[in-house]
CSV table of C-alpha atoms in Angstrom, one decimal:
chain,number,residue,atom,x,y,z
A,96,MET,CA,16.5,14.9,12.0
A,97,GLU,CA,14.3,17.9,12.3
A,98,PHE,CA,14.8,20.0,15.5
A,99,HIS,CA,11.7,20.8,17.6
A,100,THR,CA,11.6,22.5,21.0
A,101,PHE,CA,9.4,21.6,23.8
A,102,SER,CA,11.4,23.4,26.5
A,103,ASN,CA,8.8,23.3,29.2
A,104,GLU,CA,7.8,19.7,28.8
A,105,ILE,CA,9.3,17.0,31.0
A,106,VAL,CA,10.2,13.5,29.7
A,107,PHE,CA,11.0,10.8,32.2
A,108,PHE,CA,13.0,8.0,30.6
A,109,ASP,CA,14.9,4.9,31.5
A,110,LEU,CA,17.2,2.5,29.8
A,111,GLU,CA,17.7,-1.2,30.5
A,112,THR,CA,21.1,-2.5,29.4
A,113,ASN,CA,23.3,-5.5,29.6
A,114,VAL,CA,25.8,-5.7,32.5
A,115,PRO,CA,29.3,-5.8,31.0
A,116,ASN,CA,31.2,-8.7,32.6
A,117,LYS,CA,34.3,-8.7,30.4
A,118,THR,CA,37.1,-6.2,30.1
A,119,GLY,CA,36.4,-3.8,27.3
A,120,GLN,CA,32.8,-4.9,26.9
A,121,HIS,CA,30.4,-2.0,26.4
A,122,PHE,CA,26.9,-1.3,27.6
A,123,HIS,CA,24.2,-2.1,25.0
A,124,ILE,CA,20.6,-0.7,25.3
A,125,LEU,CA,18.1,-3.5,25.5
A,126,GLU,CA,15.0,-1.5,26.3
A,127,PHE,CA,13.9,2.2,26.2
A,128,GLY,CA,10.9,3.6,28.0
A,129,ALA,CA,9.7,7.1,28.4
A,130,ILE,CA,6.7,9.1,29.6
A,131,ILE,CA,6.0,12.8,28.8
A,132,VAL,CA,4.3,14.6,31.7
A,133,CYS,CA,2.5,17.9,31.9
A,134,PRO,CA,4.8,20.3,33.9
A,135,ARG,CA,1.8,21.9,35.6
A,136,THR,CA,-0.1,18.8,36.8
A,137,LEU,CA,2.7,16.1,36.5
A,138,GLU,CA,0.1,13.9,34.7
A,139,GLU,CA,1.3,11.5,32.1
A,140,VAL,CA,0.2,12.6,28.6
A,141,GLU,CA,2.2,10.2,26.4
A,142,SER,CA,4.2,7.1,26.7
A,143,PHE,CA,6.5,4.9,24.6
A,144,THR,CA,8.5,1.7,25.3
A,145,THR,CA,10.3,-0.7,23.1
A,146,LEU,CA,12.7,-3.6,23.4
A,147,ILE,CA,15.9,-3.1,21.4
A,148,GLN,CA,17.9,-5.8,19.7
A,149,PRO,CA,21.7,-5.3,20.2
A,150,LYS,CA,24.0,-5.9,17.3
A,151,ASP,CA,25.6,-8.7,19.3
A,152,LEU,CA,22.8,-10.9,20.7
A,153,SER,CA,25.3,-12.7,23.0
A,154,VAL,CA,25.4,-9.6,25.3
A,155,ALA,CA,21.8,-10.3,26.4
A,156,SER,CA,21.4,-12.9,29.1
A,157,LEU,CA,19.9,-16.3,28.2
A,158,ARG,CA,17.9,-16.3,31.4
A,159,SER,CA,16.7,-13.7,33.9
A,160,SER,CA,16.1,-14.1,37.6
A,161,ARG,CA,13.0,-11.8,37.3
A,162,SER,CA,9.7,-13.2,36.1
A,163,ASP,CA,9.4,-10.7,33.3
A,164,GLY,CA,13.1,-9.8,32.9
A,165,ILE,CA,14.8,-9.1,29.6
A,166,THR,CA,16.3,-12.2,27.9
A,167,ARG,CA,18.0,-13.0,24.7
A,168,ASP,CA,14.8,-14.5,23.3
A,169,LYS,CA,12.8,-11.4,24.0
A,170,VAL,CA,15.2,-9.1,22.2
A,171,ALA,CA,15.9,-11.4,19.3
A,172,ASP,CA,13.0,-10.1,17.2
A,173,ALA,CA,13.0,-6.6,18.6
A,174,PRO,CA,13.9,-3.6,16.4
A,175,SER,CA,17.4,-2.3,16.3
A,176,PHE,CA,18.3,1.0,17.9
A,177,GLU,CA,18.6,2.5,14.4
A,178,ASP,CA,15.0,1.4,13.7
A,179,VAL,CA,13.7,3.3,16.7
A,180,ALA,CA,16.2,6.2,16.8
A,181,GLU,CA,14.0,8.7,15.1
A,182,LYS,CA,11.1,8.0,17.6
A,183,ILE,CA,13.5,8.3,20.6
A,184,TYR,CA,15.0,11.5,19.2
A,185,GLY,CA,11.5,13.0,18.8
A,186,LEU,CA,10.6,12.1,22.4
A,187,LEU,CA,13.8,13.5,24.0
A,188,ASN,CA,15.0,16.4,21.9
A,189,GLY,CA,14.4,19.8,23.3
A,190,ARG,CA,12.5,18.6,26.3
A,191,ILE,CA,13.5,18.5,30.0
A,192,TRP,CA,15.0,15.1,30.7
A,193,ALA,CA,14.2,13.5,34.0
A,194,GLY,CA,15.2,10.2,35.6
A,195,HIS,CA,17.1,8.5,38.3
A,196,ASN,CA,20.9,8.7,37.9
A,197,ILE,CA,20.5,9.7,34.3
A,198,ARG,CA,23.4,12.2,34.3
A,199,ARG,CA,25.9,9.5,34.9
A,200,PHE,CA,24.2,6.6,33.1
A,201,ASP,CA,21.2,7.1,30.8
A,202,CYS,CA,22.3,10.3,29.2
A,203,VAL,CA,25.8,8.8,28.4
A,204,ARG,CA,24.3,5.7,26.9
A,205,ILE,CA,21.9,7.6,24.7
A,206,LYS,CA,24.8,9.7,23.2
A,207,GLU,CA,26.8,6.6,22.7
A,208,ALA,CA,24.0,4.8,20.9
A,209,PHE,CA,23.3,7.7,18.5
A,210,ALA,CA,27.1,8.1,17.8
A,211,GLU,CA,27.2,4.4,17.0
A,212,ILE,CA,24.7,4.8,14.2
A,213,GLY,CA,26.3,8.1,13.0
A,214,LYS,CA,23.4,10.4,13.9
A,215,ALA,CA,23.2,13.5,16.0
A,216,ALA,CA,22.0,12.8,19.5
A,217,PRO,CA,19.0,14.6,21.0
A,218,GLU,CA,19.7,17.5,23.4
A,219,PRO,CA,17.8,18.3,26.6
A,220,SER,CA,16.6,21.8,27.5
A,221,GLY,CA,17.4,20.9,31.1
A,222,ILE,CA,18.0,17.8,33.2
A,223,ILE,CA,16.4,16.7,36.5
A,224,ASP,CA,18.3,13.8,38.0
A,225,SER,CA,16.2,12.6,40.9
A,226,LEU,CA,19.2,10.8,42.5
A,227,GLY,CA,21.1,14.0,43.0
A,228,LEU,CA,18.1,16.0,43.7
A,229,LEU,CA,16.7,13.7,46.4
A,230,SER,CA,20.1,13.0,47.9
A,231,ASP,CA,20.4,16.8,48.4
A,232,LYS,CA,16.9,17.6,49.5
A,233,PHE,CA,15.5,14.4,51.0
A,234,GLY,CA,18.7,13.1,52.6
A,235,LYS,CA,19.4,9.5,53.4
A,236,ARG,CA,16.1,8.7,55.0
A,237,ALA,CA,15.5,5.8,52.5
A,238,GLY,CA,19.0,4.4,52.8
A,239,ASN,CA,21.1,4.1,49.7
A,240,MET,CA,18.8,6.3,47.6
A,241,LYS,CA,18.4,3.6,44.9
A,242,MET,CA,15.0,3.6,43.2
A,243,ALA,CA,14.1,0.2,44.8
A,244,SER,CA,14.9,1.6,48.3
A,245,LEU,CA,12.9,4.8,47.7
A,246,ALA,CA,9.9,2.8,46.4
A,247,ALA,CA,10.0,0.5,49.5
A,248,TYR,CA,10.3,3.5,51.8
A,249,PHE,CA,7.0,4.9,50.4
A,250,GLY,CA,5.3,1.5,50.0
A,251,LEU,CA,5.2,1.7,46.2
A,252,GLY,CA,6.0,-1.9,45.5
A,253,VAL,CA,9.0,-3.7,44.1
A,254,GLN,CA,11.0,-2.2,41.3
A,255,LYS,CA,10.6,-4.3,38.1
A,256,HIS,CA,13.7,-3.1,36.2
A,257,ARG,CA,11.6,-2.6,33.1
A,258,SER,CA,11.9,0.8,31.6
A,259,LEU,CA,8.3,2.0,31.5
A,260,ASP,CA,7.4,0.6,34.9
A,261,ASP,CA,10.6,2.2,36.4
A,262,VAL,CA,9.9,5.7,35.0
A,263,ARG,CA,6.4,5.7,36.4
A,264,MET,CA,7.7,4.6,39.7
A,265,ASN,CA,10.3,7.4,39.5
A,266,LEU,CA,7.5,10.0,39.0
A,267,GLU,CA,5.5,8.6,42.0
A,268,VAL,CA,8.6,8.7,44.2
A,269,LEU,CA,9.2,12.3,43.4
A,270,LYS,CA,5.6,13.2,44.1
A,271,HIS,CA,5.8,11.5,47.5
A,272,CYS,CA,9.1,13.2,48.4
A,273,ALA,CA,7.8,16.6,47.3
A,274,THR,CA,4.7,16.2,49.5
A,275,VAL,CA,6.7,15.4,52.6
A,276,LEU,CA,9.2,18.2,52.0
A,277,PHE,CA,6.4,20.7,51.4
A,278,LEU,CA,4.6,19.8,54.6
A,279,GLU,CA,7.9,20.0,56.6
A,280,SER,CA,8.6,23.4,55.1
A,281,THR,CA,5.2,24.7,56.2
A,282,LEU,CA,5.9,24.2,59.9
A,283,PRO,CA,9.6,23.5,60.1
A,284,ASN,CA,9.8,23.7,63.9
A,285,GLN,CA,7.2,21.0,64.4
A,286,LEU,CA,7.6,18.8,61.3
A,287,GLU,CA,11.1,19.1,59.9
A,288,GLY,CA,12.6,15.6,59.8
A,289,LYS,CA,9.7,14.1,61.8
A,290,LEU,CA,7.7,12.9,58.8
A,291,GLY,CA,10.8,10.9,57.8
A,292,LYS,CA,11.6,9.7,61.3
A,293,LEU,CA,11.9,5.9,61.4
A,294,GLU,CA,9.2,4.4,63.6
A,295,SER,CA,9.9,0.7,63.1
A,296,SER,CA,12.1,-1.8,61.4
A,297,SER,CA,11.1,-4.8,59.4
A,298,LYS,CA,12.5,-7.3,57.0
A,299,ILE,CA,11.8,-6.8,53.3
A,300,MET,CA,13.0,-8.6,50.2
A,301,THR,CA,15.8,-6.9,48.3
A,302,ARG,CA,16.9,-8.1,44.9
A,303,SER,CA,20.5,-8.8,43.8
A,304,ARG,CA,21.6,-9.5,40.2
A,305,SER,CA,21.8,-13.2,40.9
A,306,SER,CA,19.4,-14.1,43.6
A,307,TYR,CA,16.9,-12.9,46.2
A,308,GLN,CA,18.2,-12.1,49.7
A,309,THR,CA,16.5,-11.0,52.9
A,310,ALA,CA,17.9,-7.9,54.4
A,311,GLN,CA,17.2,-6.0,57.5
A,312,ARG,CA,16.2,-2.5,56.5
A,313,ALA,CA,14.7,0.4,58.4
A,314,MET,CA,11.2,1.2,57.2
A,315,PRO,CA,9.7,4.7,57.6
A,316,TYR,CA,6.4,3.9,59.2
A,317,SER,CA,4.9,1.1,61.3
A,318,LYS,CA,2.3,-1.0,59.6
A,319,GLY,CA,-0.9,1.0,58.8
A,320,SER,CA,0.5,4.2,60.1
A,321,LEU,CA,0.5,6.2,56.8
A,322,VAL,CA,-3.1,7.3,57.0
A,323,LYS,CA,-2.8,8.0,60.8
A,324,MET,CA,0.3,10.1,60.1
A,325,THR,CA,-1.4,12.3,57.5
A,326,HIS,CA,-4.4,12.8,59.8
A,327,ASN,CA,-2.1,13.9,62.5
A,328,VAL,CA,-0.4,16.4,60.1
A,329,LYS,CA,-3.7,17.7,59.0
A,330,ASP,CA,-4.7,18.3,62.6
A,331,LEU,CA,-1.4,20.1,63.3
A,332,LEU,CA,-1.8,22.4,60.4
A,333,SER,CA,-5.4,23.1,61.0
A,334,LYS,CA,-4.7,24.2,64.6
A,335,ALA,CA,-1.6,26.2,63.6
A,336,GLN,CA,-2.9,27.9,60.5
A,337,GLY,CA,-6.6,27.5,59.8
A,338,ASN,CA,-5.6,28.1,56.1
A,339,GLN,CA,-8.0,26.7,53.5
A,340,ALA,CA,-5.3,26.3,50.9
A,341,LEU,CA,-3.3,24.1,53.3
A,342,GLN,CA,-6.4,21.9,53.8
A,343,SER,CA,-6.6,21.3,50.0
A,344,LEU,CA,-2.9,20.4,50.0
A,345,ILE,CA,-3.3,17.9,52.8
A,346,LYS,CA,-6.2,16.2,51.0
A,347,HIS,CA,-3.9,15.9,48.0
A,348,SER,CA,-1.0,14.5,50.1
A,349,HIS,CA,-3.4,12.1,51.8
A,350,SER,CA,-4.3,10.6,48.4
A,351,LEU,CA,-0.6,10.3,47.6
A,352,LEU,CA,0.4,8.6,50.8
A,353,ARG,CA,-2.4,6.2,51.5
């Protein structure tokens, strides 16, 4: 495979795999999804997703508890990993890799898959693992820091556990976290930790592998308070700074948080 470098481009990617339930059983990639984003604007410029047929179809579940989940029937006619390896290589090689928990999971599975077909694996120019990054910078405000919990914290909907949907959700979560952290760093004495302060608690639906269950989870804001919160922050910054650049930032953060 020819080597190209795109060292300043960011590719968010996600894998969906089987869940090994027997000793010695391996992970098999069932779906790959990726988006390339502009590092300056963080806008999506290219996307790709494909289901992948495993060599052993029995590793894919016959049924899924999710309405559009991945089943054996769905991957039966999908291309093999070898069929799409060149496309995946071209998307990943030489770019900055980004994703949630990719260091421990997705990066390992990609290398395994390329090794299995006897081809060189793509190499990143850098790695952004949002799980480690947000655990360090954002703390445990959203609970267990799983993508589903972070998405619920910011009101971004339910994680679908489909590759392309999940990488787009990952990008939105990062944008929201970055906005909150930037605002807090602007006036640390007044805002640090307050934008993430829990104001109410409500019941939301969480998803387990086998069934739905209702869990009591702390939510970041009371109903309808997101817009009110950003207006309050805007007023605070206006009084404290009177800085036009900050006003532009608040308008942007308002559009993200509403």
